mmCIF file of C-alpha atoms and ligand atoms in Angstrom:
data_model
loop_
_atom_site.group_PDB
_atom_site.id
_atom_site.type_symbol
_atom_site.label_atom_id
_atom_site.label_comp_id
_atom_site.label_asym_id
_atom_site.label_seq_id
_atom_site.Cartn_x
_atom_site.Cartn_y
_atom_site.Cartn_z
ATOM 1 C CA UNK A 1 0.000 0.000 0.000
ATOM 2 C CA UNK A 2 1.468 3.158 -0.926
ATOM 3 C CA UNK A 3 1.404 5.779 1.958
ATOM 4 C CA UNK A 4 2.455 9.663 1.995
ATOM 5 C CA UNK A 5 6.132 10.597 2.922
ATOM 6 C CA UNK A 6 7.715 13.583 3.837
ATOM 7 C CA UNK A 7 11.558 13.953 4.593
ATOM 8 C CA UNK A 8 12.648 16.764 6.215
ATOM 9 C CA UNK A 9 16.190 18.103 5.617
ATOM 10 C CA UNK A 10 15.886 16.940 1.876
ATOM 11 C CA UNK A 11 18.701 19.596 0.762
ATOM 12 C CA UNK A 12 21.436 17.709 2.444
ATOM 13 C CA UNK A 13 23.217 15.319 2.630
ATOM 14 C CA UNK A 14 21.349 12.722 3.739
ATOM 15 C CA UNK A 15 18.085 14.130 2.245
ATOM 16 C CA UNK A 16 19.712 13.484 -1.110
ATOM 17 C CA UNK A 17 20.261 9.764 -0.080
ATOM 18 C CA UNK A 18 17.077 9.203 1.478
ATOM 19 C CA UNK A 19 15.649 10.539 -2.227
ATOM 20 C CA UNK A 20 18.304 8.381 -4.249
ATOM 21 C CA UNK A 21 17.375 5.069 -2.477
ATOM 22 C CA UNK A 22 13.487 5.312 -2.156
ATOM 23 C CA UNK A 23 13.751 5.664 -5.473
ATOM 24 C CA UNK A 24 15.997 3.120 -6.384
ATOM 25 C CA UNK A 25 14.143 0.777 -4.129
ATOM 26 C CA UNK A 26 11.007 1.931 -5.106
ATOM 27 C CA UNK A 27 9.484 2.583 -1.678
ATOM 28 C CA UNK A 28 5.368 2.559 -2.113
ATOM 29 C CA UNK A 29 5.052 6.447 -2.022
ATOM 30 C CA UNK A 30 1.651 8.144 -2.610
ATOM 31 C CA UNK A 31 2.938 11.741 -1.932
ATOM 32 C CA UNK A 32 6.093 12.863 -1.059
ATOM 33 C CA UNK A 33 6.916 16.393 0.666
ATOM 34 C CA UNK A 34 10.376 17.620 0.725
ATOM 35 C CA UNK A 35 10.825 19.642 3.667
ATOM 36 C CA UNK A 36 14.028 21.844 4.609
ATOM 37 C CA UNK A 37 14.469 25.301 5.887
ATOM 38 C CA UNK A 38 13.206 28.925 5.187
ATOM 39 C CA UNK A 39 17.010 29.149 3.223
ATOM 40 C CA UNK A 40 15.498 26.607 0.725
ATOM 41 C CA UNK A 41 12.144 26.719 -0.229
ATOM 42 C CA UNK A 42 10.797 26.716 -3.843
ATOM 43 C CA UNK A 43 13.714 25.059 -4.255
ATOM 44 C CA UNK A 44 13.868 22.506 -7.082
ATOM 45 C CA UNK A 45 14.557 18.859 -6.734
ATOM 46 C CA UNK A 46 14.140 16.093 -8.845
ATOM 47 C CA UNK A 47 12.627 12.391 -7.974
ATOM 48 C CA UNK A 48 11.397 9.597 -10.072
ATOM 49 C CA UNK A 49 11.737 12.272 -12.713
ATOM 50 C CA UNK A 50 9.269 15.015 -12.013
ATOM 51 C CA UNK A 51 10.214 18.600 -10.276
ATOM 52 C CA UNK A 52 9.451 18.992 -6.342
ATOM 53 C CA UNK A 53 9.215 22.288 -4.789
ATOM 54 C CA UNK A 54 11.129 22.204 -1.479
ATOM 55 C CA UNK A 55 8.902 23.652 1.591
ATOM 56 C CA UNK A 56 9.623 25.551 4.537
ATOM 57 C CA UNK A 57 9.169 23.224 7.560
ATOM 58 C CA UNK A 58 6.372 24.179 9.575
ATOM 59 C CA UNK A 59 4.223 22.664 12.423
ATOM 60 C CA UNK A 60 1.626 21.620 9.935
ATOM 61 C CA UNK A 61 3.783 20.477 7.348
ATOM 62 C CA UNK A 62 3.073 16.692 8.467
ATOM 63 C CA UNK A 63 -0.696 16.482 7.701
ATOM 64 C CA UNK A 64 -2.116 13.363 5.827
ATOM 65 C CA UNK A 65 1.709 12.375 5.952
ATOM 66 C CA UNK A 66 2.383 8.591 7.371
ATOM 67 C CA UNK A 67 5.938 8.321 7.386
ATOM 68 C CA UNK A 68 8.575 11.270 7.753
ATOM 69 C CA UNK A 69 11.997 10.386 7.984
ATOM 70 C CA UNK A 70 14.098 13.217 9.819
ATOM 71 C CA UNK A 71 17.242 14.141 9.131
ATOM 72 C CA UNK A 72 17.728 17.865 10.226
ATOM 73 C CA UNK A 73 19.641 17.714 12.634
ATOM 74 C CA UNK A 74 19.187 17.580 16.666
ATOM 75 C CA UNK A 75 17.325 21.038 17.494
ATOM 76 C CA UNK A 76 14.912 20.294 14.328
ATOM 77 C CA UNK A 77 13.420 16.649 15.557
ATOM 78 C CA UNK A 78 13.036 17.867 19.051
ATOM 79 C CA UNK A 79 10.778 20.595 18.063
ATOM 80 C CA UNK A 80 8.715 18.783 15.051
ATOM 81 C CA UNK A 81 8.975 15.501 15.414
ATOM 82 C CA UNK A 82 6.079 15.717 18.095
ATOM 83 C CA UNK A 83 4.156 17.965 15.668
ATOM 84 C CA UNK A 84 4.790 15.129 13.205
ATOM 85 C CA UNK A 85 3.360 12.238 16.073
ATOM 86 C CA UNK A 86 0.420 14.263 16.959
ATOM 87 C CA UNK A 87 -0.831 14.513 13.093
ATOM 88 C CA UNK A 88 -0.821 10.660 12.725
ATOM 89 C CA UNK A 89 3.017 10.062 11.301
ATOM 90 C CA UNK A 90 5.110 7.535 12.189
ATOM 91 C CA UNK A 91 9.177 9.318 12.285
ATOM 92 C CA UNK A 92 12.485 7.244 11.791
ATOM 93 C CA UNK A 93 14.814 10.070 13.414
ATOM 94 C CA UNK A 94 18.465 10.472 12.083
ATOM 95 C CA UNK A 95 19.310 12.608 15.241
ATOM 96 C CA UNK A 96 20.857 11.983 18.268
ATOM 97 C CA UNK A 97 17.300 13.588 19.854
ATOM 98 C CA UNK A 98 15.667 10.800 21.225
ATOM 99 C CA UNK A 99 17.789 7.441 20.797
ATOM 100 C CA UNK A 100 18.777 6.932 24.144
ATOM 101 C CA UNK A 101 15.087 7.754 25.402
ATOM 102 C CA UNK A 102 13.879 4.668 27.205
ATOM 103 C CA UNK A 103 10.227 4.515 25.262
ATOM 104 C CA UNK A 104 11.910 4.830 21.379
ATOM 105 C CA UNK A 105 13.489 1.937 20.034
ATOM 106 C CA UNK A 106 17.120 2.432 18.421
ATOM 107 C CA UNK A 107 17.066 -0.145 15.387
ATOM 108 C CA UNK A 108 19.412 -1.391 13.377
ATOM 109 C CA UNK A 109 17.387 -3.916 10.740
ATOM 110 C CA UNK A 110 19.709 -6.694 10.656
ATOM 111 C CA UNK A 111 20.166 -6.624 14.685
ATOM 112 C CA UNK A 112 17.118 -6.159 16.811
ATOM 113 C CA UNK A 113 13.939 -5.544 14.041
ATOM 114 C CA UNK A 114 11.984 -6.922 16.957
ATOM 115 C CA UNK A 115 12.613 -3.744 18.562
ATOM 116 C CA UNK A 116 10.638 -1.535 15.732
ATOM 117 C CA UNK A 117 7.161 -3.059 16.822
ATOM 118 C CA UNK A 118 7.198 -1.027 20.171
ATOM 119 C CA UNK A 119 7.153 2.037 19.008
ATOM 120 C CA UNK A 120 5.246 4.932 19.919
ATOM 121 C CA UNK A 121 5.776 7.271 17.319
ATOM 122 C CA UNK A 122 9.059 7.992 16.601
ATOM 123 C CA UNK A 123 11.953 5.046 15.925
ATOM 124 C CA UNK A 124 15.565 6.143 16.467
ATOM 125 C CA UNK A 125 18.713 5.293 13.611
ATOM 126 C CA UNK A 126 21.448 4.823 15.409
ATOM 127 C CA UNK A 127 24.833 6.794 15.299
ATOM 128 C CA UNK A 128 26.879 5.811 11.552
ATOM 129 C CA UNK A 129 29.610 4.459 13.069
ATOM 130 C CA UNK A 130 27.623 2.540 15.472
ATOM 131 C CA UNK A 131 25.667 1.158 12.548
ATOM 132 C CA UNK A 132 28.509 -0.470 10.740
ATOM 133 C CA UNK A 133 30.228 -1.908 13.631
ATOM 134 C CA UNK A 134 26.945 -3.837 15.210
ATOM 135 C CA UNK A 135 26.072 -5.121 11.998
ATOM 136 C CA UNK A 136 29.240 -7.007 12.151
ATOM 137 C CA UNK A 137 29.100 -7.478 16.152
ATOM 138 C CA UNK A 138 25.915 -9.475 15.869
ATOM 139 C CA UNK A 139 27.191 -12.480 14.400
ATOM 140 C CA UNK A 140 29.984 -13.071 17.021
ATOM 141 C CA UNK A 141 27.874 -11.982 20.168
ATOM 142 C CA UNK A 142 25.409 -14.677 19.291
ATOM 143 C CA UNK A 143 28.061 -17.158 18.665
ATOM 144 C CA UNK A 144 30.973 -16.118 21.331
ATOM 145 C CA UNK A 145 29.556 -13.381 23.816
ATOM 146 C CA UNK A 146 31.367 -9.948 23.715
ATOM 147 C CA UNK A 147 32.717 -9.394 26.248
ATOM 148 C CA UNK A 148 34.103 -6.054 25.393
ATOM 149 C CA UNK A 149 34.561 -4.323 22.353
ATOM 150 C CA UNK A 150 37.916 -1.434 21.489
ATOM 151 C CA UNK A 151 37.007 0.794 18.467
ATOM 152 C CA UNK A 152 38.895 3.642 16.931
ATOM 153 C CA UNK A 153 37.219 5.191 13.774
ATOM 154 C CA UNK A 154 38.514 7.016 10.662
ATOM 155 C CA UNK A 155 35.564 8.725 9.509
ATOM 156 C CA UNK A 156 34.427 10.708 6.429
ATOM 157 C CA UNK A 157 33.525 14.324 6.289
ATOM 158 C CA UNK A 158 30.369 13.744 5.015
ATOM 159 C CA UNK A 159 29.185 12.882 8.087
ATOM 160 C CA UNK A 160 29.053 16.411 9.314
ATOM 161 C CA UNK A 161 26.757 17.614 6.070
ATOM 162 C CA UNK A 162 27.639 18.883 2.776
ATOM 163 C CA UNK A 163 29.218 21.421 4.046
ATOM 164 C CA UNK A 164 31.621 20.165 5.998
ATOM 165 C CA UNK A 165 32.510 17.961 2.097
ATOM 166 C CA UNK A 166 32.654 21.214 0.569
ATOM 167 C CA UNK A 167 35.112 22.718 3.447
ATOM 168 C CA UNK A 168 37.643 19.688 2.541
ATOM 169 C CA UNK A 169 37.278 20.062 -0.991
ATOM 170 C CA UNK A 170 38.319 24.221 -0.909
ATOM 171 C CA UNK A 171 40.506 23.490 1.722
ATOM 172 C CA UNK A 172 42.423 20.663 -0.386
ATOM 173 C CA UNK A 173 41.974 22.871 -3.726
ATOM 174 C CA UNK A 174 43.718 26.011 -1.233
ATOM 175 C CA UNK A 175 46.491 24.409 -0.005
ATOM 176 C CA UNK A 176 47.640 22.464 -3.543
ATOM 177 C CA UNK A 177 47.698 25.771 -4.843
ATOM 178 C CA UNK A 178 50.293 26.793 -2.521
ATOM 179 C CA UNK A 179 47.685 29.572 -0.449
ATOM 180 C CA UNK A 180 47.759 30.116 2.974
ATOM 181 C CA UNK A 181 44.837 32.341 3.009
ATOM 182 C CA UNK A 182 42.101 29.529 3.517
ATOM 183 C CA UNK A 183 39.351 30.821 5.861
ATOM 184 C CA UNK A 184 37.680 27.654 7.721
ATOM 185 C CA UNK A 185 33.885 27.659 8.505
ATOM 186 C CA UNK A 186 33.449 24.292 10.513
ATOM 187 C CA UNK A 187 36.349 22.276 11.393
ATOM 188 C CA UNK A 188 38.412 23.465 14.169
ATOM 189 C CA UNK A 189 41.655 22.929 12.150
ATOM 190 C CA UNK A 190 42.740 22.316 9.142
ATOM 191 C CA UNK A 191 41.382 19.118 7.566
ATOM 192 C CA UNK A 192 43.006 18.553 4.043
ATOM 193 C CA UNK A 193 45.704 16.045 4.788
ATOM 194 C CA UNK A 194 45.413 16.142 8.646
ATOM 195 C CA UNK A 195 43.775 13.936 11.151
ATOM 196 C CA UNK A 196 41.893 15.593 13.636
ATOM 197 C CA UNK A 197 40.866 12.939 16.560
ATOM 198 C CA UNK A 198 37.856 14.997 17.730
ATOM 199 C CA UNK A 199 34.417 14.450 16.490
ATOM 200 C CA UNK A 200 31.838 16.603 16.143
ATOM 201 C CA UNK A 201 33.898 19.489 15.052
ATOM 202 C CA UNK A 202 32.037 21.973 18.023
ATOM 203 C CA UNK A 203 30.944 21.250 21.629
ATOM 204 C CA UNK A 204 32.909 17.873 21.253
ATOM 205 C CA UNK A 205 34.585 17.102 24.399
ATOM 206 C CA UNK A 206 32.234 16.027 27.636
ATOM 207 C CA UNK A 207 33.521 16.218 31.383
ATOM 208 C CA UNK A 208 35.161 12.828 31.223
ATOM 209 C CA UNK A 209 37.327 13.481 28.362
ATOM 210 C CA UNK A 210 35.219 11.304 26.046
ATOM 211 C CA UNK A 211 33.419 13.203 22.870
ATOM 212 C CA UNK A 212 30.139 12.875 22.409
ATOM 213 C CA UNK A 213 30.480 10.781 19.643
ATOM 214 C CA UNK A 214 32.877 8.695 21.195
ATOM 215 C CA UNK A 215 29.987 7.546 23.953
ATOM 216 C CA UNK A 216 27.663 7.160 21.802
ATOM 217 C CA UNK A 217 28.839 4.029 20.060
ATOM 218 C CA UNK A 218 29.590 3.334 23.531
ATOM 219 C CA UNK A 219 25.485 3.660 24.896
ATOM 220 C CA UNK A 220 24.111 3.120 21.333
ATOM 221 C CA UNK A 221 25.966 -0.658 20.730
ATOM 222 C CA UNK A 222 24.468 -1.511 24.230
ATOM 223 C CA UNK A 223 21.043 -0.389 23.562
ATOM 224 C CA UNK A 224 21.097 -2.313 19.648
ATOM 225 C CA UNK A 225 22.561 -5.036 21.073
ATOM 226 C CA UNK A 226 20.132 -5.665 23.860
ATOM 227 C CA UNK A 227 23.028 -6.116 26.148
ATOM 228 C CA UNK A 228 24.096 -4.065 28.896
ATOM 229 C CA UNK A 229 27.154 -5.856 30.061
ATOM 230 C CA UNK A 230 29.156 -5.264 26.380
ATOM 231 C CA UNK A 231 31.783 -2.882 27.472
ATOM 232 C CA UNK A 232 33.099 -0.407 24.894
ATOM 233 C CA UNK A 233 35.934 1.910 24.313
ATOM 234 C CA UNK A 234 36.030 4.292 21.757
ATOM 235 C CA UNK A 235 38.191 6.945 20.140
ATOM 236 C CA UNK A 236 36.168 8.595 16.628
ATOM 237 C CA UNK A 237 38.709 10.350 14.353
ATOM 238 C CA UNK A 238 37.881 12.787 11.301
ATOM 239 C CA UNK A 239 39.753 11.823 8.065
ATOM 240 C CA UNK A 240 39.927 13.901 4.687
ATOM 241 C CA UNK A 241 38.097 11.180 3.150
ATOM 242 C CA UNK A 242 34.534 12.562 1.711
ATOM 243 C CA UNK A 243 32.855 9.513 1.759
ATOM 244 C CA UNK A 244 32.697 5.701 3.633
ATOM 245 C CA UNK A 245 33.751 5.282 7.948
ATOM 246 C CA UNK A 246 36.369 3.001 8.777
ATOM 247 C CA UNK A 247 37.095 1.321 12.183
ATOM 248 C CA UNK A 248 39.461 -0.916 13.521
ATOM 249 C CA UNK A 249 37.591 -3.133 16.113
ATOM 250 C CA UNK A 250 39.284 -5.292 18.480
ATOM 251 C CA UNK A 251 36.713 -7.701 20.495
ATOM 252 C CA UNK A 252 37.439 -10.023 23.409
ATOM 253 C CA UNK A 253 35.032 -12.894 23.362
ATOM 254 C CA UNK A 254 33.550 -14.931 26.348
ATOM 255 C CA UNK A 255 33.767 -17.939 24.174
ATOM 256 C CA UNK A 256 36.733 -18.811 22.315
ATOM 257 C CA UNK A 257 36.611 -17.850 18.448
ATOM 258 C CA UNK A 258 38.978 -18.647 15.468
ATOM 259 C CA UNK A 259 39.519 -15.845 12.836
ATOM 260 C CA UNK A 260 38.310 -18.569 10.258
ATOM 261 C CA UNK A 261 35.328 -19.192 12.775
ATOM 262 C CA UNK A 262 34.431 -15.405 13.057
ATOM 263 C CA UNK A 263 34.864 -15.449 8.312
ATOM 264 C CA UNK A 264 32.669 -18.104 8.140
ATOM 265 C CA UNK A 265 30.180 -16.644 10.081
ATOM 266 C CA UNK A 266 30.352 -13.042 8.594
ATOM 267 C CA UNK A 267 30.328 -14.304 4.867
ATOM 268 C CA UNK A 268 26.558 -15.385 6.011
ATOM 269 C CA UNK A 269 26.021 -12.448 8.148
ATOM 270 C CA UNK A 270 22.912 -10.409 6.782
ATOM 271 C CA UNK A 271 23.828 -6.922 5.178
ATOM 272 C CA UNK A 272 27.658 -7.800 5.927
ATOM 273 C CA UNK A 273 30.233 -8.215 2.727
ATOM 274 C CA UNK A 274 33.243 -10.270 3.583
ATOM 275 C CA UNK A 275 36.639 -8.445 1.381
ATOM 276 C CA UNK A 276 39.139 -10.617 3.800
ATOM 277 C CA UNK A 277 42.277 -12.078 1.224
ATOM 278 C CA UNK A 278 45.691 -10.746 2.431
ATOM 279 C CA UNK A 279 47.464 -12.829 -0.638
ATOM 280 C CA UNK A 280 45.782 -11.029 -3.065
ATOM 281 C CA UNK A 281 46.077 -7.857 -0.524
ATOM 282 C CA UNK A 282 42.079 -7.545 -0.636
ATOM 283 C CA UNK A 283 40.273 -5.377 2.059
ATOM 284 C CA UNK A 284 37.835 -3.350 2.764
ATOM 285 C CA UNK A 285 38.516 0.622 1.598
ATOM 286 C CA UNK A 286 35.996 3.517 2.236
ATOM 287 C CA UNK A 287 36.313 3.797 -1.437
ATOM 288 C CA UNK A 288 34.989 0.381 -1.977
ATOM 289 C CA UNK A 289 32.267 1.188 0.160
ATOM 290 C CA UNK A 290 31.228 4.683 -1.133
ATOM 291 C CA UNK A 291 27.373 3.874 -2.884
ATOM 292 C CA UNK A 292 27.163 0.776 -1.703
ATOM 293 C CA UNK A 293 24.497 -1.011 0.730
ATOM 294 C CA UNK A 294 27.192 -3.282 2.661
ATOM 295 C CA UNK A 295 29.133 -3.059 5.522
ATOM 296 C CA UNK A 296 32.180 -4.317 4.027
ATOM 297 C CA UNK A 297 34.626 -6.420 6.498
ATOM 298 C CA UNK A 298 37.939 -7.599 6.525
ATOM 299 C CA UNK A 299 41.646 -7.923 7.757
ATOM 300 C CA UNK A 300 39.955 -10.453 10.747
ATOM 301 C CA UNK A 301 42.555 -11.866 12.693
ATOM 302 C CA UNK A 302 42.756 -13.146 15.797
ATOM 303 C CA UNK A 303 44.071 -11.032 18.579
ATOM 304 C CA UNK A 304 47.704 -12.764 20.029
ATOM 305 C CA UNK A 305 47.469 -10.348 22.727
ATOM 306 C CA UNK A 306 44.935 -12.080 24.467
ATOM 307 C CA UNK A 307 43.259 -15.436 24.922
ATOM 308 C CA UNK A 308 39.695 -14.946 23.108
ATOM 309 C CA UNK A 309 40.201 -11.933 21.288
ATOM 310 C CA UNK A 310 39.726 -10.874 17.156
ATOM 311 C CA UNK A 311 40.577 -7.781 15.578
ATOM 312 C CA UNK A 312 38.988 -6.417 12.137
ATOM 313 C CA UNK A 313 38.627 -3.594 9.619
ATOM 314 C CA UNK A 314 34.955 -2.398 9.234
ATOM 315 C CA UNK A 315 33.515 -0.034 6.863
ATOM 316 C CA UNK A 316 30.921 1.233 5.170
ATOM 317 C CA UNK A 317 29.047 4.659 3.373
ATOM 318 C CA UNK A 318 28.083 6.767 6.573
ATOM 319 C CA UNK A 319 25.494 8.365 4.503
ATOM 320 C CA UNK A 320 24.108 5.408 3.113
ATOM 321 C CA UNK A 321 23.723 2.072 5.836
ATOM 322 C CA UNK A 322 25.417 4.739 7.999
ATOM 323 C CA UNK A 323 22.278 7.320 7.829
ATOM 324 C CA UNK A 324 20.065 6.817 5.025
ATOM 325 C CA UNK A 325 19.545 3.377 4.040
ATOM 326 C CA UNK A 326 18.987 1.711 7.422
ATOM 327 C CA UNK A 327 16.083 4.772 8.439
ATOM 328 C CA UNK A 328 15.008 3.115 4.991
ATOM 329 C CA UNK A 329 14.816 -0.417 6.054
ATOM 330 C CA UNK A 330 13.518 0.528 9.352
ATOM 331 C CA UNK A 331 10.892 2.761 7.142
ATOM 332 C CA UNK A 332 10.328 -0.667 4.808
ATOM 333 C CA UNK A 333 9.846 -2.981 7.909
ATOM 334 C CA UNK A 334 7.045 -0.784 9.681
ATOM 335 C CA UNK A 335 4.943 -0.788 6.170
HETATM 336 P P1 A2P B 1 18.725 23.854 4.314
HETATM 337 O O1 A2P B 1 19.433 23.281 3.125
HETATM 338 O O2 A2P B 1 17.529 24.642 3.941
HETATM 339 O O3 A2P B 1 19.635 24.522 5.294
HETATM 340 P P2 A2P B 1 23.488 18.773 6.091
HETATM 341 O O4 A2P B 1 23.529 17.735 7.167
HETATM 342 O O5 A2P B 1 23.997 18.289 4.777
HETATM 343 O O6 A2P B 1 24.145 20.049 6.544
HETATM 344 O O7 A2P B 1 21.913 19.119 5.862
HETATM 345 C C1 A2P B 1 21.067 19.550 6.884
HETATM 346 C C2 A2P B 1 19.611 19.558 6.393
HETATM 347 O O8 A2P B 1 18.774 20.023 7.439
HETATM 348 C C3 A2P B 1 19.370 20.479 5.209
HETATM 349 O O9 A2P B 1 18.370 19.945 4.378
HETATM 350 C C4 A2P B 1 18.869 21.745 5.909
HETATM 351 O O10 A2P B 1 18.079 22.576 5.101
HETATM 352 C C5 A2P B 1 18.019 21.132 6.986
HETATM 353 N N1 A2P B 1 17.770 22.075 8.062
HETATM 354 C C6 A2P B 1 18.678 22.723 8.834
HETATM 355 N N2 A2P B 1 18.055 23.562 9.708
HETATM 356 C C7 A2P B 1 16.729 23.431 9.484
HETATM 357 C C8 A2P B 1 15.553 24.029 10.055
HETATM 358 N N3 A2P B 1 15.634 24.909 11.050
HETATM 359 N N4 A2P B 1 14.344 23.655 9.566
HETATM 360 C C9 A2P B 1 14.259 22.752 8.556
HETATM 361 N N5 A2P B 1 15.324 22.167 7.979
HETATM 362 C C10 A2P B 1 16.547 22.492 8.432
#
């Protein structure tokens, strides 16, 4: 049955993924409203081939609509997505807004789509680097326990908006042109060929040392996972890379589990591509990942420092699985 669908933050850049992949999987729309700020409206943008004029969110933007997927940012779901609620919508929220509330389930498909059917209004996406890494998790917790899980990310601009892309691209552009004149907008230092190990790029750092982002793959992998005694460790790190997150994740199991044990088991794993072949120096590569659906693992080996331990490479598109795709599949499983 088609339904109507709204998606608010359409100009950016997960808008323009939620847009590429309902169409691509052709999601059962009846209407769709594109919905963005007062900066964009009569805006044009194109889907399934015909013009949409881009509207000014508004407290009554969400009427007749059945499913809005948000991804505006923080400030914006907080103050519409109850607007959206109270006029009869179902939300899947991008934000950070509500996914640790104790009444919205935080889904990721392939983990806990149980979780979806207790809803109340408004389903949470997890974090995009949280994404990628329980997809892979899931597998080995059900076959081994996690005990505890080590993660340091390398992940795309992209993930803080178009913007942000555009900042690395000038920035880049700037500095091969031998200028020193380059006036930054966002990013607290220079990006082009640095590595800055604080993410997001304002407000970051919290009164334990951690960054924001940092605890929430810590909170969010719990919550997905179901499991409250998973400890995790994180440190997130921005690359110059526009596009695709990559982590290095070292786990220590309850249960013993061989590196070929943990391959097997991931070549199977829903939603999970295995690129593991060190002869042939195959592995996962944010440019591998860049479009694609997959969370792409690899480089699995088992950890010598320790008795029941594994280390791997996971990545995947943060604006696709990472963002778009999996409100998408949350969106899919509640029709
Ligand atoms: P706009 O393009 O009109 O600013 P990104 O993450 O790529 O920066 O995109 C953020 C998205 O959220 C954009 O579509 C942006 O619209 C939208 N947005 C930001 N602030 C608001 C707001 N106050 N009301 C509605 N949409 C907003």
């Amino acid at each position: 049955m088609a339904v109507n669908v709204a998606v608010v933050g359409a100009t950016g850049a997960v808008g323009e993924e939620f847009l590429r992949i309902l169409e691509s999987r052709k999601f059962p729309i009846k209407e769709l409203k594109l919905l963005a700020s007062k900066r964009s409206a009569g805006k044009k943008i194109k889907f399934c081939g015909i013009d949409y004029t881009v509207q000014e969110l508004n407290r009554h933007s969400f009427q007749g609509i059945k499913i809005a997927l948000f991804s505006a940012g923080s400030s914006v779901s907080k103050e519409y997505v109850p607007y959206a609620i109270e006029s009869g919508a179902v939300c899947v929220d991008n934000s950070s807004a509500f996914r640790m509330d104790d009444d919205v389930p935080l889904v990721v498909p392939e983990v806990n789509p149980q979780d979806i059917a207790k809803h109340q209004g408004v389903i949470a996406n997890p974090n995009c680097s949280t994404i990628q890494m329980v997809v892979a998790l899931k597998p080995i917790h059900d076959v081994a326990r996690i005990k505890r899980v080590i993660v340091s990310t390398y992940q795309a601009v992209s993930g803080a908006g178009l913007k942000a892309v555009d900042e690395l691209q000038k920035e880049t552009a700037s500095i091969l042109a031998g200028r020193t004149d380059f006036k930054r907008n966002l990013f607290p230092y220079q990006i082009a060929f640095n590595v800055l190990p604080q993410i997001p790029q304002s407000n970051a750092f919290l009164p334990n040392g951690y960054t924001s982002e940092e605890m929430k793959m810590v909170n969010e992998t719990k919550k997905i996972m179901g499991d409250n005694s998973i400890r995790v460790t994180a440190t997130t790190v921005r690359v110059p890379v526009v596009r695709g997150h990559s982590e290095s994740v070292n786990v220590e199991t309850e249960k013993k589990i061989t590196a070929s044990e943990v391959k097997k088991l991931l070549s199977k794993a829903p939603g999970v591509k295995l690129v593991d072949d060190p002869a042939n120096q195959l592995y996962p590569l944010a440019t591998m990942s860049a479009g694609k659906d997959e969370v792409f693992v690899g480089r699995i080996r088992e950890d010598e420092s320790i008795d029941k331990g594994i280390n791997m490479w996971i990545v995947s598109d943060n604006i696709r699985k990472g963002a778009a795709l999996n409100a998408i599949q949350i969106a899919e499983k509640l029709l």
